[in-house]
Amino acid sequence: MTENLRVAVVTGGSRGIGQVVAERLAADGLAVAIVYASNKEAADATVAAITGNGGRALARSADIGDEAAMSAVFDDVEAEFGGIDVVVNSAGIMHLQPVAELDLAALDRMHRTNIRGAFVVNQQAARRVRTGGAIINFSTSVKKLALPTYAAYAASKGAIDALVPVLAKELRGRDVTVNAVAPGPTATDLFLEGKDEATVTAMANMNPMQRLGTPADIAEVVSFLAGPGRWVNGQTVYVNGGMV
């Protein structure tokens, strides 16, 4: 272990926003552990990108809703890097459907990842993050927009908004901050898939900046909360260009 090495765990760090967050934290000088569900190729590629730029990284596969699996991941990270300073929980799934037609099995799957998984990850983080560290979760701006078909997803992310300020207070005296970022529409492959140009343009124009966010826009805020942003605590920070 390198003396004074800061270490981050990033769930959902193999693709999309989570991948860019992992690479940004590595560029900030942190060793990064990427937790992914199933896409080993993408996770390995992210590790290779980080190490190719002189950083330190590892990847581990785990279901974030499985407390034993996540405890083992955190054990591995501590054994490899000596401790944990930052935990970013960006893993999540989204199922869109009107409430009257909602597939409750899909709701249960989303609950396991977005709510149970968040509590599992935050529980491990609360037990292990070192003094001066940060816990950062992902919420969503769609809660304020109240768009049709988004009720189940928005409700699952509303749980994050409830968790964050409570955990921040529970960690009183530890000098560990707990926050969430709530992105608006962001230009990832997952977001753009299946949307025509008119839909993308309409969503881009929902904010006064008149563009979609980029993963780098979101990663910049995560970097701030993981590093210098020590006086921001217990908050959900909306990162959407002024959309809501």
Coordinates of N, CA and C in Angstrom, one line a residue:
M1 N 0.8 -1.2 0.0 CA 0.0 0.0 0.0 C 0.9 1.2 0.0
T2 N 0.5 2.2 -0.8 CA 1.2 3.5 -0.8 C 0.7 4.4 0.3
E3 N 1.6 5.0 1.1 CA 1.3 5.8 2.2 C 0.4 7.0 1.8
N4 N -0.7 7.2 2.5 CA -1.6 8.3 2.2 C -2.4 8.1 1.0
L5 N -2.4 6.9 0.4 CA -3.3 6.6 -0.7 C -4.7 6.7 -0.4
R6 N -5.5 7.5 -1.1 CA -6.9 7.6 -0.9 C -7.6 6.6 -1.9
V7 N -8.6 6.0 -1.4 CA -9.2 4.8 -2.1 C -10.7 5.0 -2.2
A8 N -11.2 4.7 -3.4 CA -12.7 4.9 -3.7 C -13.2 3.5 -4.2
V9 N -14.4 3.2 -3.7 CA -15.2 2.1 -4.3 C -16.4 2.8 -5.1
V10 N -16.5 2.3 -6.4 CA -17.6 2.8 -7.2 C -18.4 1.7 -7.7
T11 N -19.7 1.6 -7.3 CA -20.6 0.6 -7.8 C -21.1 1.1 -9.1
G12 N -21.4 0.1 -10.0 CA -21.9 0.5 -11.3 C -20.8 1.3 -12.1
G13 N -19.5 0.9 -11.8 CA -18.4 1.7 -12.4 C -17.9 1.2 -13.7
S14 N -18.6 0.2 -14.3 CA -18.0 -0.3 -15.6 C -18.6 0.4 -16.8
R15 N -19.7 1.1 -16.7 CA -20.4 1.7 -17.8 C -21.0 3.0 -17.5
G16 N -21.3 3.8 -18.5 CA -22.0 5.1 -18.3 C -21.4 6.1 -17.4
I17 N -22.3 6.7 -16.6 CA -21.8 7.7 -15.7 C -20.8 7.1 -14.7
G18 N -21.1 5.9 -14.2 CA -20.3 5.3 -13.2 C -18.9 5.1 -13.7
Q19 N -18.7 4.7 -14.9 CA -17.4 4.5 -15.5 C -16.6 5.9 -15.6
V20 N -17.3 6.9 -16.0 CA -16.6 8.2 -16.1 C -16.3 8.7 -14.7
V21 N -17.1 8.5 -13.7 CA -16.8 8.8 -12.3 C -15.6 8.1 -11.8
A22 N -15.5 6.8 -12.1 CA -14.3 6.0 -11.7 C -13.1 6.6 -12.3
E23 N -13.1 6.9 -13.6 CA -11.9 7.4 -14.3 C -11.6 8.8 -13.7
R24 N -12.6 9.6 -13.4 CA -12.3 11.0 -12.9 C -11.7 10.9 -11.5
L25 N -12.2 10.0 -10.6 CA -11.6 9.8 -9.3 C -10.2 9.3 -9.4
A26 N -9.9 8.4 -10.4 CA -8.5 8.0 -10.6 C -7.6 9.1 -11.0
A27 N -8.2 10.0 -11.9 CA -7.4 11.1 -12.3 C -7.1 12.1 -11.2
D28 N -8.0 12.1 -10.2 CA -7.8 12.9 -9.0 C -6.8 12.3 -8.0
G29 N -6.3 11.1 -8.3 CA -5.3 10.5 -7.5 C -5.7 9.4 -6.6
L30 N -7.0 9.0 -6.7 CA -7.5 7.9 -5.9 C -7.3 6.5 -6.5
A31 N -7.0 5.5 -5.8 CA -7.1 4.2 -6.2 C -8.6 3.8 -6.3
V32 N -9.0 3.1 -7.3 CA -10.4 2.9 -7.5 C -10.8 1.4 -7.6
A33 N -11.8 1.0 -6.9 CA -12.3 -0.4 -7.0 C -13.7 -0.3 -7.7
I34 N -13.8 -0.9 -8.8 CA -15.0 -0.9 -9.6 C -15.8 -2.1 -9.3
V35 N -17.1 -1.9 -8.9 CA -18.0 -3.0 -8.6 C -19.0 -3.1 -9.8
Y36 N -19.1 -4.2 -10.4 CA -20.0 -4.4 -11.6 C -20.9 -5.6 -11.4
A37 N -22.0 -5.6 -12.1 CA -23.0 -6.7 -12.0 C -22.6 -7.9 -12.8
S38 N -22.4 -7.7 -14.1 CA -22.1 -8.8 -15.0 C -21.2 -8.6 -16.2
N39 N -21.0 -7.3 -16.5 CA -20.2 -7.0 -17.7 C -18.7 -6.9 -17.4
K40 N -18.1 -8.1 -17.3 CA -16.7 -8.2 -17.0 C -15.8 -7.5 -18.0
E41 N -16.1 -7.6 -19.3 CA -15.3 -7.0 -20.3 C -15.3 -5.5 -20.2
A42 N -16.4 -4.8 -19.9 CA -16.5 -3.4 -19.7 C -15.7 -3.0 -18.4
A43 N -15.9 -3.8 -17.4 CA -15.1 -3.5 -16.1 C -13.6 -3.6 -16.3
D44 N -13.2 -4.6 -17.0 CA -11.8 -4.8 -17.3 C -11.2 -3.7 -18.1
A45 N -12.0 -3.2 -19.1 CA -11.6 -2.1 -20.0 C -11.4 -0.8 -19.2
T46 N -12.3 -0.6 -18.2 CA -12.2 0.6 -17.4 C -11.0 0.5 -16.5
V47 N -10.7 -0.6 -15.9 CA -9.5 -0.8 -15.1 C -8.3 -0.6 -16.0
A48 N -8.3 -1.1 -17.2 CA -7.1 -0.9 -18.1 C -6.9 0.5 -18.5
A49 N -8.0 1.3 -18.7 CA -7.9 2.7 -19.0 C -7.3 3.5 -17.8
I50 N -7.7 3.1 -16.6 CA -7.1 3.8 -15.4 C -5.7 3.4 -15.2
T51 N -5.3 2.1 -15.3 CA -3.9 1.7 -15.1 C -3.0 2.2 -16.2
G52 N -3.6 2.3 -17.4 CA -2.9 2.8 -18.5 C -2.5 4.3 -18.4
N53 N -3.2 5.0 -17.6 CA -2.9 6.4 -17.3 C -2.1 6.6 -16.0
G54 N -1.6 5.4 -15.5 CA -0.8 5.5 -14.3 C -1.5 5.4 -13.0
G55 N -2.8 5.1 -13.0 CA -3.6 4.9 -11.8 C -3.6 3.5 -11.3
R56 N -4.3 3.3 -10.2 CA -4.4 2.0 -9.6 C -5.9 1.6 -9.5
A57 N -6.2 0.4 -9.9 CA -7.7 0.0 -10.0 C -7.8 -1.5 -9.9
L58 N -8.9 -1.9 -9.5 CA -9.3 -3.3 -9.6 C -10.8 -3.4 -9.8
A59 N -11.3 -4.5 -10.2 CA -12.7 -4.7 -10.5 C -13.2 -6.0 -9.8
R60 N -14.4 -5.9 -9.2 CA -15.0 -7.1 -8.6 C -16.5 -7.1 -9.0
S61 N -16.9 -8.3 -9.2 CA -18.3 -8.6 -9.6 C -19.2 -8.9 -8.4
A62 N -20.3 -8.2 -8.2 CA -21.2 -8.5 -7.0 C -22.5 -8.0 -7.3
D63 N -23.5 -8.6 -6.7 CA -24.9 -8.1 -6.6 C -24.9 -7.2 -5.4
I64 N -25.2 -5.9 -5.7 CA -25.1 -4.9 -4.5 C -26.2 -5.2 -3.5
G65 N -27.2 -5.9 -3.9 CA -28.3 -6.3 -2.9 C -27.9 -7.4 -2.0
D66 N -26.8 -8.0 -2.2 CA -26.3 -9.2 -1.5 C -25.3 -8.7 -0.4
E67 N -25.7 -8.7 0.8 CA -24.8 -8.1 1.9 C -23.5 -8.9 2.1
A68 N -23.6 -10.3 1.9 CA -22.4 -11.1 2.1 C -21.4 -10.8 0.9
A69 N -21.9 -10.7 -0.3 CA -21.1 -10.4 -1.4 C -20.4 -9.1 -1.3
M70 N -21.2 -8.1 -0.9 CA -20.6 -6.7 -0.8 C -19.6 -6.6 0.3
S71 N -19.9 -7.3 1.4 CA -18.9 -7.3 2.5 C -17.6 -7.9 2.0
A72 N -17.7 -9.0 1.2 CA -16.4 -9.6 0.7 C -15.7 -8.6 -0.2
V73 N -16.4 -7.9 -1.0 CA -15.8 -6.9 -1.9 C -15.1 -5.8 -1.1
F74 N -15.7 -5.3 -0.1 CA -15.1 -4.3 0.8 C -13.9 -4.9 1.5
D75 N -13.9 -6.1 1.9 CA -12.8 -6.8 2.5 C -11.6 -6.8 1.5
D76 N -11.9 -7.2 0.2 CA -10.9 -7.3 -0.8 C -10.2 -5.9 -1.0
V77 N -11.1 -4.9 -1.1 CA -10.5 -3.5 -1.3 C -9.6 -3.1 -0.2
E78 N -10.0 -3.3 1.0 CA -9.2 -3.0 2.2 C -7.9 -3.8 2.2
A79 N -8.0 -5.1 1.8 CA -6.8 -5.9 1.7 C -5.8 -5.4 0.7
E80 N -6.3 -5.0 -0.5 CA -5.5 -4.6 -1.6 C -4.9 -3.2 -1.4
F81 N -5.7 -2.2 -0.9 CA -5.3 -0.8 -0.9 C -5.1 -0.3 0.5
G82 N -5.5 -1.0 1.5 CA -5.3 -0.6 2.9 C -6.4 0.2 3.6
G83 N -7.5 0.5 2.9 CA -8.6 1.2 3.5 C -9.5 1.7 2.5
I84 N -10.5 2.4 2.9 CA -11.5 3.0 2.0 C -11.9 4.4 2.5
D85 N -11.8 5.4 1.5 CA -12.1 6.8 1.9 C -13.4 7.3 1.2
V86 N -13.7 6.8 0.0 CA -14.8 7.3 -0.7 C -15.6 6.1 -1.2
V87 N -16.9 6.2 -1.1 CA -17.8 5.2 -1.7 C -18.9 5.9 -2.5
V88 N -18.9 5.5 -3.8 CA -19.9 6.1 -4.7 C -20.8 5.0 -5.2
N89 N -22.1 5.1 -4.8 CA -23.1 4.1 -5.2 C -23.8 4.6 -6.4
S90 N -23.3 4.3 -7.6 CA -24.0 4.7 -8.9 C -24.8 3.6 -9.5
A91 N -24.7 2.4 -9.0 CA -25.4 1.2 -9.6 C -26.9 1.5 -9.4
G92 N -27.6 1.1 -10.5 CA -29.1 1.3 -10.4 C -29.7 0.7 -11.7
I93 N -31.0 0.4 -11.6 CA -31.8 -0.1 -12.7 C -33.0 0.7 -12.8
M94 N -33.6 0.8 -14.1 CA -34.8 1.6 -14.3 C -35.8 0.8 -15.1
H95 N -37.0 0.8 -14.6 CA -38.1 0.2 -15.3 C -39.2 1.2 -15.4
L96 N -39.6 1.5 -16.6 CA -40.6 2.6 -16.9 C -42.0 2.0 -17.3
Q97 N -43.0 2.3 -16.6 CA -44.3 1.8 -16.9 C -45.4 2.5 -16.1
P98 N -46.6 2.8 -16.7 CA -47.6 3.5 -15.9 C -48.0 2.6 -14.7
V99 N -48.4 3.3 -13.6 CA -48.7 2.6 -12.3 C -49.8 1.6 -12.6
A100 N -50.8 1.9 -13.4 CA -51.9 1.0 -13.6 C -51.5 -0.3 -14.2
E101 N -50.3 -0.3 -15.0 CA -49.9 -1.4 -15.7 C -48.6 -2.0 -15.2
L102 N -48.1 -1.5 -14.0 CA -46.8 -1.8 -13.5 C -46.6 -3.3 -13.3
D103 N -45.5 -3.8 -13.8 CA -45.1 -5.2 -13.6 C -44.5 -5.3 -12.2
L104 N -45.1 -5.9 -11.2 CA -44.7 -5.8 -9.9 C -43.4 -6.6 -9.7
A105 N -43.2 -7.6 -10.5 CA -41.9 -8.4 -10.5 C -40.8 -7.5 -10.8
A106 N -41.0 -6.6 -11.8 CA -40.0 -5.6 -12.2 C -39.7 -4.6 -11.1
L107 N -40.8 -4.2 -10.4 CA -40.7 -3.3 -9.3 C -39.8 -4.0 -8.2
D108 N -40.0 -5.3 -7.9 CA -39.2 -6.0 -6.9 C -37.8 -6.0 -7.3
R109 N -37.5 -6.2 -8.6 CA -36.1 -6.2 -9.0 C -35.5 -4.8 -8.9
M110 N -36.2 -3.8 -9.2 CA -35.7 -2.5 -9.0 C -35.5 -2.1 -7.6
H111 N -36.4 -2.6 -6.7 CA -36.3 -2.3 -5.3 C -35.0 -3.0 -4.8
R112 N -34.7 -4.2 -5.2 CA -33.6 -4.9 -4.7 C -32.3 -4.1 -5.0
T113 N -32.2 -3.6 -6.2 CA -31.0 -2.9 -6.6 C -31.0 -1.5 -6.0
N114 N -32.1 -0.7 -6.3 CA -32.1 0.7 -6.0 C -32.3 1.1 -4.6
I115 N -33.0 0.2 -3.8 CA -33.2 0.5 -2.4 C -32.4 -0.4 -1.5
R116 N -32.7 -1.7 -1.6 CA -31.9 -2.7 -0.8 C -30.4 -2.5 -1.1
G117 N -30.1 -2.5 -2.3 CA -28.7 -2.4 -2.7 C -28.1 -1.1 -2.1
A118 N -28.8 0.0 -2.2 CA -28.3 1.2 -1.6 C -28.0 1.1 -0.1
F119 N -28.9 0.5 0.6 CA -28.7 0.3 2.0 C -27.6 -0.6 2.3
V120 N -27.4 -1.7 1.5 CA -26.3 -2.6 1.7 C -25.0 -1.8 1.5
V121 N -24.9 -1.1 0.4 CA -23.6 -0.4 0.1 C -23.4 0.7 1.2
N122 N -24.4 1.4 1.6 CA -24.2 2.5 2.6 C -23.9 1.9 4.0
Q123 N -24.4 0.7 4.3 CA -24.1 0.1 5.5 C -22.6 -0.2 5.6
Q124 N -22.1 -0.8 4.5 CA -20.7 -1.1 4.5 C -19.8 0.1 4.5
A125 N -20.3 1.1 3.8 CA -19.6 2.4 3.8 C -19.6 3.0 5.2
A126 N -20.7 3.0 5.9 CA -20.8 3.6 7.2 C -19.9 2.9 8.2
R127 N -19.7 1.6 8.0 CA -18.8 0.9 8.9 C -17.3 1.1 8.6
R128 N -17.0 1.4 7.3 CA -15.6 1.3 6.9 C -14.9 2.6 6.5
V129 N -15.7 3.6 6.0 CA -15.0 4.8 5.4 C -14.2 5.5 6.5
R130 N -13.0 5.8 6.1 CA -12.1 6.4 7.1 C -12.4 7.9 7.3
T131 N -11.9 8.4 8.4 CA -12.0 9.8 8.8 C -11.6 10.7 7.6
G132 N -12.5 11.7 7.3 CA -12.2 12.6 6.2 C -12.8 12.1 4.9
G133 N -13.5 11.0 5.0 CA -14.1 10.4 3.7 C -15.4 10.9 3.3
A134 N -16.0 10.3 2.3 CA -17.2 10.7 1.7 C -18.0 9.5 1.2
I135 N -19.3 9.6 1.4 CA -20.3 8.6 0.8 C -21.2 9.4 -0.1
I136 N -21.2 8.9 -1.4 CA -22.0 9.6 -2.4 C -22.9 8.7 -3.1
N137 N -24.2 9.0 -3.1 CA -25.2 8.2 -3.7 C -25.8 8.9 -5.0
F138 N -26.5 8.1 -5.7 CA -27.2 8.7 -6.9 C -28.7 8.7 -6.8
S139 N -29.3 9.9 -6.9 CA -30.7 10.1 -6.9 C -31.1 10.4 -8.4
T140 N -32.1 11.2 -8.6 CA -32.5 11.5 -10.0 C -33.3 12.8 -10.0
S141 N -33.1 13.6 -11.0 CA -33.9 14.9 -11.1 C -35.4 14.6 -11.5
V142 N -35.6 13.4 -12.0 CA -37.0 13.1 -12.6 C -38.0 13.1 -11.4
K143 N -37.6 13.0 -10.2 CA -38.5 13.1 -9.1 C -39.3 14.4 -9.1
K144 N -38.6 15.5 -9.5 CA -39.3 16.8 -9.5 C -40.1 17.0 -10.8
L145 N -39.8 16.3 -11.8 CA -40.5 16.4 -13.1 C -41.8 15.7 -13.1
A146 N -42.0 14.7 -12.3 CA -43.2 13.9 -12.3 C -43.7 13.4 -13.7
L147 N -42.7 12.8 -14.4 CA -43.1 12.4 -15.8 C -43.9 11.1 -15.7
P148 N -44.9 10.9 -16.6 CA -45.6 9.7 -16.6 C -44.6 8.5 -16.9
T149 N -44.9 7.4 -16.3 CA -44.2 6.1 -16.4 C -43.0 6.0 -15.5
Y150 N -42.6 7.1 -14.8 CA -41.4 7.1 -14.0 C -41.8 6.9 -12.5
A151 N -43.0 6.6 -12.1 CA -43.4 6.6 -10.7 C -42.5 5.6 -9.9
A152 N -42.4 4.4 -10.4 CA -41.7 3.4 -9.6 C -40.2 3.7 -9.5
Y153 N -39.6 4.2 -10.6 CA -38.2 4.5 -10.5 C -38.0 5.7 -9.6
A154 N -38.8 6.8 -9.8 CA -38.7 8.0 -9.0 C -38.9 7.6 -7.5
A155 N -39.8 6.7 -7.2 CA -40.0 6.3 -5.8 C -38.8 5.6 -5.2
S156 N -38.2 4.8 -6.1 CA -36.9 4.1 -5.6 C -35.8 5.1 -5.3
K157 N -35.7 6.1 -6.1 CA -34.7 7.1 -5.9 C -35.1 8.1 -4.7
G158 N -36.4 8.2 -4.5 CA -36.8 9.0 -3.3 C -36.3 8.4 -2.0
A159 N -36.1 7.1 -2.0 CA -35.5 6.5 -0.8 C -34.1 6.9 -0.6
I160 N -33.4 7.3 -1.6 CA -32.0 7.8 -1.5 C -32.1 9.1 -0.8
D161 N -33.0 10.0 -1.2 CA -33.1 11.3 -0.6 C -33.5 11.2 0.9
A162 N -34.2 10.2 1.3 CA -34.5 10.0 2.7 C -33.3 9.4 3.5
L163 N -32.6 8.5 2.8 CA -31.4 7.9 3.5 C -30.3 8.9 3.8
V164 N -30.0 9.7 2.9 CA -28.8 10.5 2.9 C -28.7 11.4 4.2
P165 N -29.7 12.3 4.5 CA -29.5 13.1 5.6 C -29.5 12.4 6.9
V166 N -30.2 11.3 7.0 CA -30.2 10.5 8.2 C -28.9 9.9 8.5
L167 N -28.3 9.3 7.5 CA -27.0 8.7 7.6 C -25.9 9.7 7.9
A168 N -26.0 10.9 7.3 CA -25.1 12.0 7.6 C -25.1 12.3 9.1
K169 N -26.3 12.3 9.7 CA -26.4 12.6 11.2 C -25.9 11.5 12.0
E170 N -26.2 10.2 11.5 CA -25.7 9.1 12.3 C -24.2 9.0 12.3
L171 N -23.5 9.6 11.4 CA -22.0 9.6 11.4 C -21.4 10.8 12.0
R172 N -22.2 11.5 12.9 CA -21.7 12.6 13.6 C -20.4 12.3 14.3
G173 N -19.4 13.2 14.2 CA -18.2 13.0 14.9 C -17.1 12.2 14.1
R174 N -17.5 11.7 13.0 CA -16.6 10.9 12.2 C -15.9 11.7 11.1
D175 N -16.4 12.9 10.8 CA -15.8 13.7 9.7 C -16.0 12.9 8.4
V176 N -17.2 12.3 8.2 CA -17.5 11.6 6.9 C -18.8 12.3 6.4
T177 N -18.7 12.8 5.2 CA -19.9 13.4 4.6 C -20.7 12.4 3.8
V178 N -22.0 12.6 3.8 CA -23.0 11.8 3.0 C -23.9 12.6 2.2
N179 N -23.8 12.4 0.9 CA -24.6 13.2 -0.1 C -25.1 12.4 -1.2
A180 N -26.0 13.0 -2.0 CA -26.4 12.4 -3.3 C -26.3 13.4 -4.4
V181 N -26.1 12.9 -5.6 CA -26.2 13.7 -6.8 C -27.5 13.2 -7.5
A182 N -28.2 14.2 -8.1 CA -29.4 13.9 -8.8 C -29.3 14.4 -10.3
P183 N -28.8 13.6 -11.2 CA -28.6 14.0 -12.5 C -29.9 14.2 -13.3
G184 N -29.9 15.1 -14.2 CA -31.0 15.2 -15.2 C -30.6 14.3 -16.4
P185 N -31.3 14.5 -17.5 CA -31.0 13.7 -18.7 C -29.6 13.8 -19.1
T186 N -28.9 12.7 -19.2 CA -27.4 12.7 -19.5 C -27.1 11.8 -20.7
A187 N -26.3 12.3 -21.5 CA -26.0 11.6 -22.8 C -25.1 10.3 -22.6
T188 N -25.8 9.3 -22.2 CA -25.1 8.0 -22.1 C -25.8 7.1 -23.1
D189 N -25.1 6.0 -23.5 CA -25.7 5.0 -24.4 C -27.0 4.5 -23.9
L190 N -27.1 4.3 -22.6 CA -28.4 3.8 -22.1 C -29.5 4.8 -22.2
F191 N -29.2 6.0 -22.0 CA -30.2 7.1 -22.1 C -30.7 7.3 -23.6
L192 N -29.7 7.3 -24.5 CA -30.0 7.6 -25.9 C -30.7 6.4 -26.6
E193 N -30.5 5.2 -26.1 CA -31.0 4.0 -26.8 C -32.5 4.1 -26.9
G194 N -33.0 3.9 -28.2 CA -34.4 3.9 -28.4 C -35.1 5.2 -28.5
K195 N -34.4 6.3 -28.4 CA -35.0 7.6 -28.5 C -34.7 8.3 -29.8
D196 N -35.7 8.8 -30.5 CA -35.5 9.5 -31.7 C -34.9 10.9 -31.5
E197 N -34.5 11.5 -32.6 CA -33.8 12.8 -32.4 C -34.7 13.9 -31.8
A198 N -36.0 13.9 -32.2 CA -36.9 14.9 -31.7 C -37.1 14.7 -30.1
T199 N -37.2 13.5 -29.7 CA -37.3 13.3 -28.2 C -36.0 13.8 -27.5
V200 N -34.9 13.4 -28.0 CA -33.6 13.9 -27.4 C -33.5 15.4 -27.4
T201 N -33.9 16.0 -28.5 CA -33.8 17.5 -28.6 C -34.8 18.1 -27.6
A202 N -36.0 17.6 -27.5 CA -37.0 18.1 -26.5 C -36.4 18.0 -25.1
M203 N -35.8 16.9 -24.7 CA -35.3 16.7 -23.4 C -34.1 17.6 -23.1
A204 N -33.3 17.8 -24.2 CA -32.1 18.7 -24.0 C -32.6 20.1 -23.8
N205 N -33.7 20.5 -24.4 CA -34.2 21.9 -24.2 C -35.0 22.1 -22.9
M206 N -35.1 21.1 -22.1 CA -35.8 21.3 -20.8 C -35.1 22.1 -19.8
N207 N -33.8 22.3 -20.1 CA -33.0 23.1 -19.2 C -32.5 24.4 -20.0
P208 N -32.2 25.4 -19.2 CA -31.8 26.7 -19.9 C -30.5 26.6 -20.6
M209 N -29.7 25.6 -20.3 CA -28.4 25.4 -21.0 C -28.6 24.8 -22.4
Q210 N -29.8 24.3 -22.7 CA -30.2 23.7 -23.9 C -29.3 22.6 -24.5
R211 N -28.9 21.7 -23.6 CA -28.2 20.6 -24.0 C -28.4 19.5 -23.0
L212 N -28.1 18.3 -23.4 CA -28.0 17.2 -22.4 C -26.8 17.3 -21.5
G213 N -26.9 16.8 -20.3 CA -25.7 16.7 -19.5 C -24.8 15.6 -20.1
T214 N -23.5 15.7 -19.7 CA -22.6 14.6 -20.1 C -22.1 13.9 -18.8
P215 N -21.7 12.6 -19.0 CA -21.1 12.0 -17.8 C -20.0 12.8 -17.1
A216 N -19.2 13.5 -17.8 CA -18.2 14.3 -17.2 C -18.8 15.4 -16.3
D217 N -19.9 16.0 -16.7 CA -20.6 17.0 -15.9 C -20.9 16.4 -14.5
I218 N -21.5 15.2 -14.5 CA -21.8 14.5 -13.3 C -20.6 14.2 -12.5
A219 N -19.6 13.6 -13.1 CA -18.4 13.2 -12.5 C -17.7 14.4 -11.8
E220 N -17.8 15.6 -12.4 CA -17.2 16.8 -11.8 C -17.8 17.1 -10.4
V221 N -19.1 16.9 -10.3 CA -19.7 17.2 -9.0 C -19.4 16.1 -8.0
V222 N -19.3 14.8 -8.5 CA -18.9 13.7 -7.6 C -17.5 14.0 -7.1
S223 N -16.6 14.4 -8.0 CA -15.2 14.7 -7.6 C -15.2 15.8 -6.5
F224 N -16.0 16.8 -6.6 CA -16.1 17.9 -5.6 C -16.5 17.3 -4.3
L225 N -17.6 16.5 -4.3 CA -18.1 16.0 -3.0 C -17.1 15.0 -2.4
A226 N -16.3 14.3 -3.3 CA -15.4 13.3 -2.8 C -14.1 14.0 -2.2
G227 N -13.9 15.2 -2.6 CA -12.6 15.9 -2.2 C -12.8 17.1 -1.4
P228 N -12.9 18.3 -2.1 CA -12.9 19.6 -1.4 C -14.2 20.0 -0.7
G229 N -15.3 19.3 -1.1 CA -16.6 19.7 -0.7 C -17.0 19.3 0.7
R230 N -16.2 19.7 1.7 CA -16.4 19.1 3.0 C -17.6 19.8 3.8
W231 N -18.0 20.9 3.3 CA -19.1 21.6 4.0 C -20.5 21.3 3.4
V232 N -20.5 20.5 2.4 CA -21.8 20.0 1.8 C -22.0 18.6 2.5
N233 N -23.1 18.5 3.2 CA -23.3 17.2 3.9 C -24.8 17.0 4.1
G234 N -25.3 15.8 3.9 CA -26.7 15.5 4.1 C -27.6 16.0 3.0
Q235 N -27.0 16.3 1.8 CA -27.8 17.0 0.7 C -28.0 16.1 -0.5
T236 N -29.0 16.4 -1.2 CA -29.2 15.9 -2.6 C -28.9 17.1 -3.5
V237 N -27.8 17.0 -4.3 CA -27.4 18.1 -5.2 C -27.9 17.8 -6.6
Y238 N -28.7 18.7 -7.2 CA -29.3 18.5 -8.5 C -28.3 19.0 -9.6
V239 N -28.0 18.1 -10.5 CA -27.0 18.3 -11.5 C -27.7 18.2 -12.8
N240 N -28.3 19.2 -13.3 CA -29.2 19.1 -14.5 C -29.2 20.4 -15.3
G241 N -28.3 21.3 -15.1 CA -28.3 22.5 -16.0 C -29.4 23.4 -15.7
G242 N -30.1 23.3 -14.6 CA -31.2 24.2 -14.3 C -32.6 23.7 -14.8
M243 N -32.7 22.4 -15.1 CA -33.9 21.9 -15.6 C -35.1 22.0 -14.6
V244 N -34.8 21.8 -13.3 CA -35.8 21.9 -12.3 C -35.2 22.6 -11.1

